[in-house]
PDB file of C-alpha atoms in Angstrom:
ATOM      1  CA  MET A   1     -28.801 120.596 -97.369  1.00  0.00           C
ATOM      2  CA  PHE A   2     -27.196 117.969 -99.605  1.00  0.00           C
ATOM      3  CA  ILE A   3     -30.298 115.896-100.289  1.00  0.00           C
ATOM      4  CA  ILE A   4     -31.268 117.478-103.615  1.00  0.00           C
ATOM      5  CA  PRO A   5     -27.763 117.369-105.187  1.00  0.00           C
ATOM      6  CA  GLN A   6     -27.252 113.809-103.929  1.00  0.00           C
ATOM      7  CA  PHE A   7     -30.606 112.763-105.347  1.00  0.00           C
ATOM      8  CA  VAL A   8     -29.818 114.362-108.723  1.00  0.00           C
ATOM      9  CA  LEU A   9     -26.421 112.634-108.765  1.00  0.00           C
ATOM     10  CA  MET A  10     -27.934 109.244-107.907  1.00  0.00           C
ATOM     11  CA  ARG A  11     -30.622 109.716-110.557  1.00  0.00           C
ATOM     12  CA  GLU A  12     -28.052 110.673-113.223  1.00  0.00           C
ATOM     13  CA  LEU A  13     -25.962 107.621-112.313  1.00  0.00           C
ATOM     14  CA  GLY A  14     -29.057 105.423-112.563  1.00  0.00           C
ATOM     15  CA  LEU A  15     -28.806 104.250-108.981  1.00  0.00           C
ATOM     16  CA  ILE A  16     -32.291 105.199-107.766  1.00  0.00           C
ATOM     17  CA  ASN A  17     -34.155 102.243-106.271  1.00  0.00           C
ATOM     18  CA  GLY A  18     -30.940 100.325-105.687  1.00  0.00           C
ATOM     19  CA  TYR A  19     -28.872  99.505-102.631  1.00  0.00           C
ATOM     20  CA  SER A  20     -25.910 101.458-103.947  1.00  0.00           C
ATOM     21  CA  ALA A  21     -27.952 104.683-103.719  1.00  0.00           C
ATOM     22  CA  MET A  22     -28.181 104.133 -99.967  1.00  0.00           C
ATOM     23  CA  ILE A  23     -24.591 102.973 -99.443  1.00  0.00           C
ATOM     24  CA  LEU A  24     -22.530 105.413-101.545  1.00  0.00           C
ATOM     25  CA  PRO A  25     -23.405 108.669 -99.725  1.00  0.00           C
ATOM     26  CA  TYR A  26     -22.361 107.148 -96.393  1.00  0.00           C
ATOM     27  CA  ALA A  27     -19.291 105.260 -97.580  1.00  0.00           C
ATOM     28  CA  MET A  28     -17.054 108.299 -97.199  1.00  0.00           C
ATOM     29  CA  SER A  29     -18.305 110.950 -94.834  1.00  0.00           C
ATOM     30  CA  ALA A  30     -16.395 114.171 -94.253  1.00  0.00           C
ATOM     31  CA  TRP A  31     -16.198 113.417 -90.529  1.00  0.00           C
ATOM     32  CA  GLY A  32     -14.762 109.945 -91.168  1.00  0.00           C
ATOM     33  CA  ILE A  33     -12.178 111.223 -93.612  1.00  0.00           C
ATOM     34  CA  PHE A  34     -11.116 113.948 -91.177  1.00  0.00           C
ATOM     35  CA  MET A  35     -10.813 111.547 -88.234  1.00  0.00           C
ATOM     36  CA  VAL A  36      -8.834 108.928 -90.148  1.00  0.00           C
ATOM     37  CA  SER A  37      -6.539 111.489 -91.787  1.00  0.00           C
ATOM     38  CA  GLN A  38      -5.779 113.118 -88.422  1.00  0.00           C
ATOM     39  CA  SER A  39      -5.045 109.719 -86.936  1.00  0.00           C
ATOM     40  CA  PHE A  40      -2.763 108.819 -89.855  1.00  0.00           C
ATOM     41  CA  LYS A  41      -0.945 112.168 -89.534  1.00  0.00           C
ATOM     42  CA  GLY A  42      -0.299 111.380 -85.873  1.00  0.00           C
ATOM     43  CA  THR A  43       1.516 108.151 -86.724  1.00  0.00           C
ATOM     44  CA  PRO A  44       5.264 108.492 -86.127  1.00  0.00           C
ATOM     45  CA  ASN A  45       7.318 108.736 -89.305  1.00  0.00           C
ATOM     46  CA  ASP A  46       9.832 106.192 -87.983  1.00  0.00           C
ATOM     47  CA  TYR A  47       7.377 103.386 -88.750  1.00  0.00           C
ATOM     48  CA  LEU A  48       6.984 104.608 -92.317  1.00  0.00           C
ATOM     49  CA  TYR A  49      10.751 104.919 -92.841  1.00  0.00           C
ATOM     50  CA  ALA A  50      11.285 101.417 -91.488  1.00  0.00           C
ATOM     51  CA  ALA A  51       8.662 100.023 -93.837  1.00  0.00           C
ATOM     52  CA  ARG A  52      10.239 101.830 -96.786  1.00  0.00           C
ATOM     53  CA  LEU A  53      13.641 100.388 -95.842  1.00  0.00           C
ATOM     54  CA  ASP A  54      12.035  96.956 -96.014  1.00  0.00           C
ATOM     55  CA  HIS A  55      10.896  97.793 -99.578  1.00  0.00           C
ATOM     56  CA  ALA A  56       7.222  97.929 -98.686  1.00  0.00           C
ATOM     57  CA  THR A  57       4.890  99.303-101.322  1.00  0.00           C
ATOM     58  CA  LEU A  58       2.416 102.077-100.589  1.00  0.00           C
ATOM     59  CA  TRP A  59      -0.401  99.550-100.199  1.00  0.00           C
ATOM     60  CA  GLY A  60       1.829  97.379 -98.022  1.00  0.00           C
ATOM     61  CA  ILE A  61       2.549 100.319 -95.725  1.00  0.00           C
ATOM     62  CA  LEU A  62      -1.141 101.119 -95.541  1.00  0.00           C
ATOM     63  CA  ARG A  63      -2.159  97.514 -94.879  1.00  0.00           C
ATOM     64  CA  HIS A  64       0.633  96.341 -92.585  1.00  0.00           C
ATOM     65  CA  VAL A  65       1.632  99.534 -90.760  1.00  0.00           C
ATOM     66  CA  MET A  66      -1.047 102.210 -90.806  1.00  0.00           C
ATOM     67  CA  MET A  67      -4.164 100.076 -90.427  1.00  0.00           C
ATOM     68  CA  PRO A  68      -2.939  98.059 -87.414  1.00  0.00           C
ATOM     69  CA  LEU A  69      -1.638 101.195 -85.666  1.00  0.00           C
ATOM     70  CA  ASN A  70      -4.963 102.974 -86.136  1.00  0.00           C
ATOM     71  CA  LYS A  71      -7.420 100.157 -85.375  1.00  0.00           C
ATOM     72  CA  SER A  72      -9.206 102.082 -82.668  1.00  0.00           C
ATOM     73  CA  ILE A  73     -10.028 105.133 -84.793  1.00  0.00           C
ATOM     74  CA  LEU A  74     -11.062 102.915 -87.701  1.00  0.00           C
ATOM     75  CA  ALA A  75     -13.422 101.020 -85.386  1.00  0.00           C
ATOM     76  CA  ILE A  76     -14.928 104.264 -84.070  1.00  0.00           C
ATOM     77  CA  VAL A  77     -15.457 105.669 -87.567  1.00  0.00           C
ATOM     78  CA  ALA A  78     -16.953 102.378 -88.768  1.00  0.00           C
ATOM     79  CA  LEU A  79     -19.312 102.150 -85.792  1.00  0.00           C
ATOM     80  CA  PHE A  80     -20.512 105.760 -86.018  1.00  0.00           C
ATOM     81  CA  THR A  81     -20.881 105.654 -89.805  1.00  0.00           C
ATOM     82  CA  PHE A  82     -22.802 102.386 -89.665  1.00  0.00           C
ATOM     83  CA  SER A  83     -25.093 103.557 -86.886  1.00  0.00           C
ATOM     84  CA  SER A  84     -25.863 106.859 -88.616  1.00  0.00           C
ATOM     85  CA  SER A  85     -26.623 105.185 -91.935  1.00  0.00           C
ATOM     86  CA  TRP A  86     -28.539 102.316 -90.310  1.00  0.00           C
ATOM     87  CA  ASP A  87     -30.873 104.652 -88.439  1.00  0.00           C
ATOM     88  CA  ASN A  88     -31.377 107.063 -91.323  1.00  0.00           C
ATOM     89  CA  PHE A  89     -34.967 107.499 -92.379  1.00  0.00           C
ATOM     90  CA  LEU A  90     -35.192 110.334 -94.885  1.00  0.00           C
ATOM     91  CA  TRP A  91     -32.596 109.324 -97.479  1.00  0.00           C
ATOM     92  CA  PRO A  92     -33.844 105.738 -98.007  1.00  0.00           C
ATOM     93  CA  LEU A  93     -37.404 107.046 -98.127  1.00  0.00           C
ATOM     94  CA  ILE A  94     -36.395 109.357-100.993  1.00  0.00           C
ATOM     95  CA  VAL A  95     -34.257 106.996-103.099  1.00  0.00           C
ATOM     96  CA  MET A  96     -36.079 103.685-102.642  1.00  0.00           C
ATOM     97  CA  ARG A  97     -39.336 102.967-104.428  1.00  0.00           C
ATOM     98  CA  ASP A  98     -39.723  99.204-103.915  1.00  0.00           C
ATOM     99  CA  VAL A  99     -41.121  98.152-100.565  1.00  0.00           C
ATOM    100  CA  ASP A 100     -39.054  94.948-100.835  1.00  0.00           C
ATOM    101  CA  LYS A 101     -35.789  96.926-100.871  1.00  0.00           C
ATOM    102  CA  MET A 102     -36.600  99.496 -98.180  1.00  0.00           C
ATOM    103  CA  PRO A 103     -34.534  99.364 -94.998  1.00  0.00           C
ATOM    104  CA  PHE A 104     -36.059  98.405 -91.697  1.00  0.00           C
ATOM    105  CA  SER A 105     -36.264 101.969 -90.375  1.00  0.00           C
ATOM    106  CA  VAL A 106     -38.595 103.025 -93.198  1.00  0.00           C
ATOM    107  CA  LEU A 107     -40.677  99.879 -92.880  1.00  0.00           C
ATOM    108  CA  LEU A 108     -40.955 100.431 -89.138  1.00  0.00           C
ATOM    109  CA  ALA A 109     -42.394 103.909 -89.686  1.00  0.00           C
ATOM    110  CA  THR A 110     -44.893 102.492 -92.181  1.00  0.00           C
ATOM    111  CA  PHE A 111     -45.789  99.777 -89.690  1.00  0.00           C
ATOM    112  CA  SER A 112     -46.433 102.318 -86.954  1.00  0.00           C
ATOM    113  CA  LYS A 113     -48.832 104.252 -89.201  1.00  0.00           C
ATOM    114  CA  SER A 114     -50.861 101.189 -90.082  1.00  0.00           C
ATOM    115  CA  TYR A 115     -51.281 100.107 -86.448  1.00  0.00           C
ATOM    116  CA  GLY A 116     -51.669 103.603 -84.982  1.00  0.00           C
ATOM    117  CA  VAL A 117     -52.358 103.250 -81.269  1.00  0.00           C
ATOM    118  CA  TYR A 118     -51.080  99.689 -80.741  1.00  0.00           C
ATOM    119  CA  LEU A 119     -47.431 100.293 -79.880  1.00  0.00           C
ATOM    120  CA  GLY A 120     -46.357  96.736 -79.006  1.00  0.00           C
ATOM    121  CA  PRO A 121     -45.223  95.744 -82.511  1.00  0.00           C
ATOM    122  CA  VAL A 122     -43.612  99.144 -83.038  1.00  0.00           C
ATOM    123  CA  MET A 123     -41.540  98.862 -79.840  1.00  0.00           C
ATOM    124  CA  ALA A 124     -40.544  95.287 -80.702  1.00  0.00           C
ATOM    125  CA  GLY A 125     -39.438  96.527 -84.122  1.00  0.00           C
ATOM    126  CA  ALA A 126     -37.430  99.318 -82.484  1.00  0.00           C
ATOM    127  CA  VAL A 127     -35.558  96.741 -80.402  1.00  0.00           C
ATOM    128  CA  VAL A 128     -34.844  94.664 -83.512  1.00  0.00           C
ATOM    129  CA  GLN A 129     -33.702  97.850 -85.292  1.00  0.00           C
ATOM    130  CA  MET A 130     -31.255  98.563 -82.473  1.00  0.00           C
ATOM    131  CA  LEU A 131     -29.714  95.063 -82.272  1.00  0.00           C
ATOM    132  CA  PRO A 132     -27.115  95.299 -85.107  1.00  0.00           C
ATOM    133  CA  VAL A 133     -25.613  98.480 -83.651  1.00  0.00           C
ATOM    134  CA  VAL A 134     -25.417  96.912 -80.183  1.00  0.00           C
ATOM    135  CA  VAL A 135     -23.802  93.754 -81.591  1.00  0.00           C
ATOM    136  CA  LEU A 136     -21.231  95.831 -83.482  1.00  0.00           C
ATOM    137  CA  PHE A 137     -20.451  97.810 -80.350  1.00  0.00           C
ATOM    138  CA  ILE A 138     -19.962  94.594 -78.373  1.00  0.00           C
ATOM    139  CA  LEU A 139     -17.643  93.196 -81.060  1.00  0.00           C
ATOM    140  CA  PHE A 140     -15.563  96.385 -81.336  1.00  0.00           C
ATOM    141  CA  ARG A 141     -15.799  97.645 -77.742  1.00  0.00           C
ATOM    142  CA  LYS A 142     -12.085  97.063 -77.070  1.00  0.00           C
ATOM    143  CA  TYR A 143     -11.046  99.333 -79.957  1.00  0.00           C
ATOM    144  CA  PHE A 144     -13.860 101.775 -79.257  1.00  0.00           C
ATOM    145  CA  LEU A 145     -12.852 102.235 -75.623  1.00  0.00           C
ATOM    146  CA  GLN A 146      -9.167 102.512 -76.584  1.00  0.00           C
ATOM    147  CA  GLY A 147     -10.004 105.253 -79.060  1.00  0.00           C
ATOM    148  CA  MET A 148     -12.168 107.091 -76.568  1.00  0.00           C
ATOM    149  CA  SER A 149      -9.460 106.953 -73.908  1.00  0.00           C
ATOM    150  CA  LEU A 150      -6.847 108.197 -76.404  1.00  0.00           C
ATOM    151  CA  SER A 151      -9.018 111.155 -77.340  1.00  0.00           C
ATOM    152  CA  LEU A 152      -9.294 112.207 -73.690  1.00  0.00           C
ATOM    153  CA  LYS A 153      -5.514 112.429 -73.202  1.00  0.00           C
TER     154      LYS A 153
END
């Protein structure tokens, strides 16, 4: 639905065939903005008033009060955004022209076409494709599980 306008925007900005064309559309998703804003709205105002009494700037409040109080939702948004952009196939296929710059998911699909029936290398590539998401989940599992348990209450 948004592929054609995004492509036109990336082309007008001169970002086609660059890494920024793949990163920018996923940097701020509507779902991520909604989740983080709802989490920030749920933060008690007493913390903000106390920070203002201590003469904290807006960035200081964001960095020292809001971010530590909302670590779990930030970890969930980061993990879901990374996994959705990492596994995306269509958008990098459209905006990238150089084979050297294509992400692994696009190269894996090309690899499966060239080897057709022999699925061993394709399955090994799928495992390698999955590893960064699993490693990120292992690193952030504490915050992820905290956020999931908070959403069930």
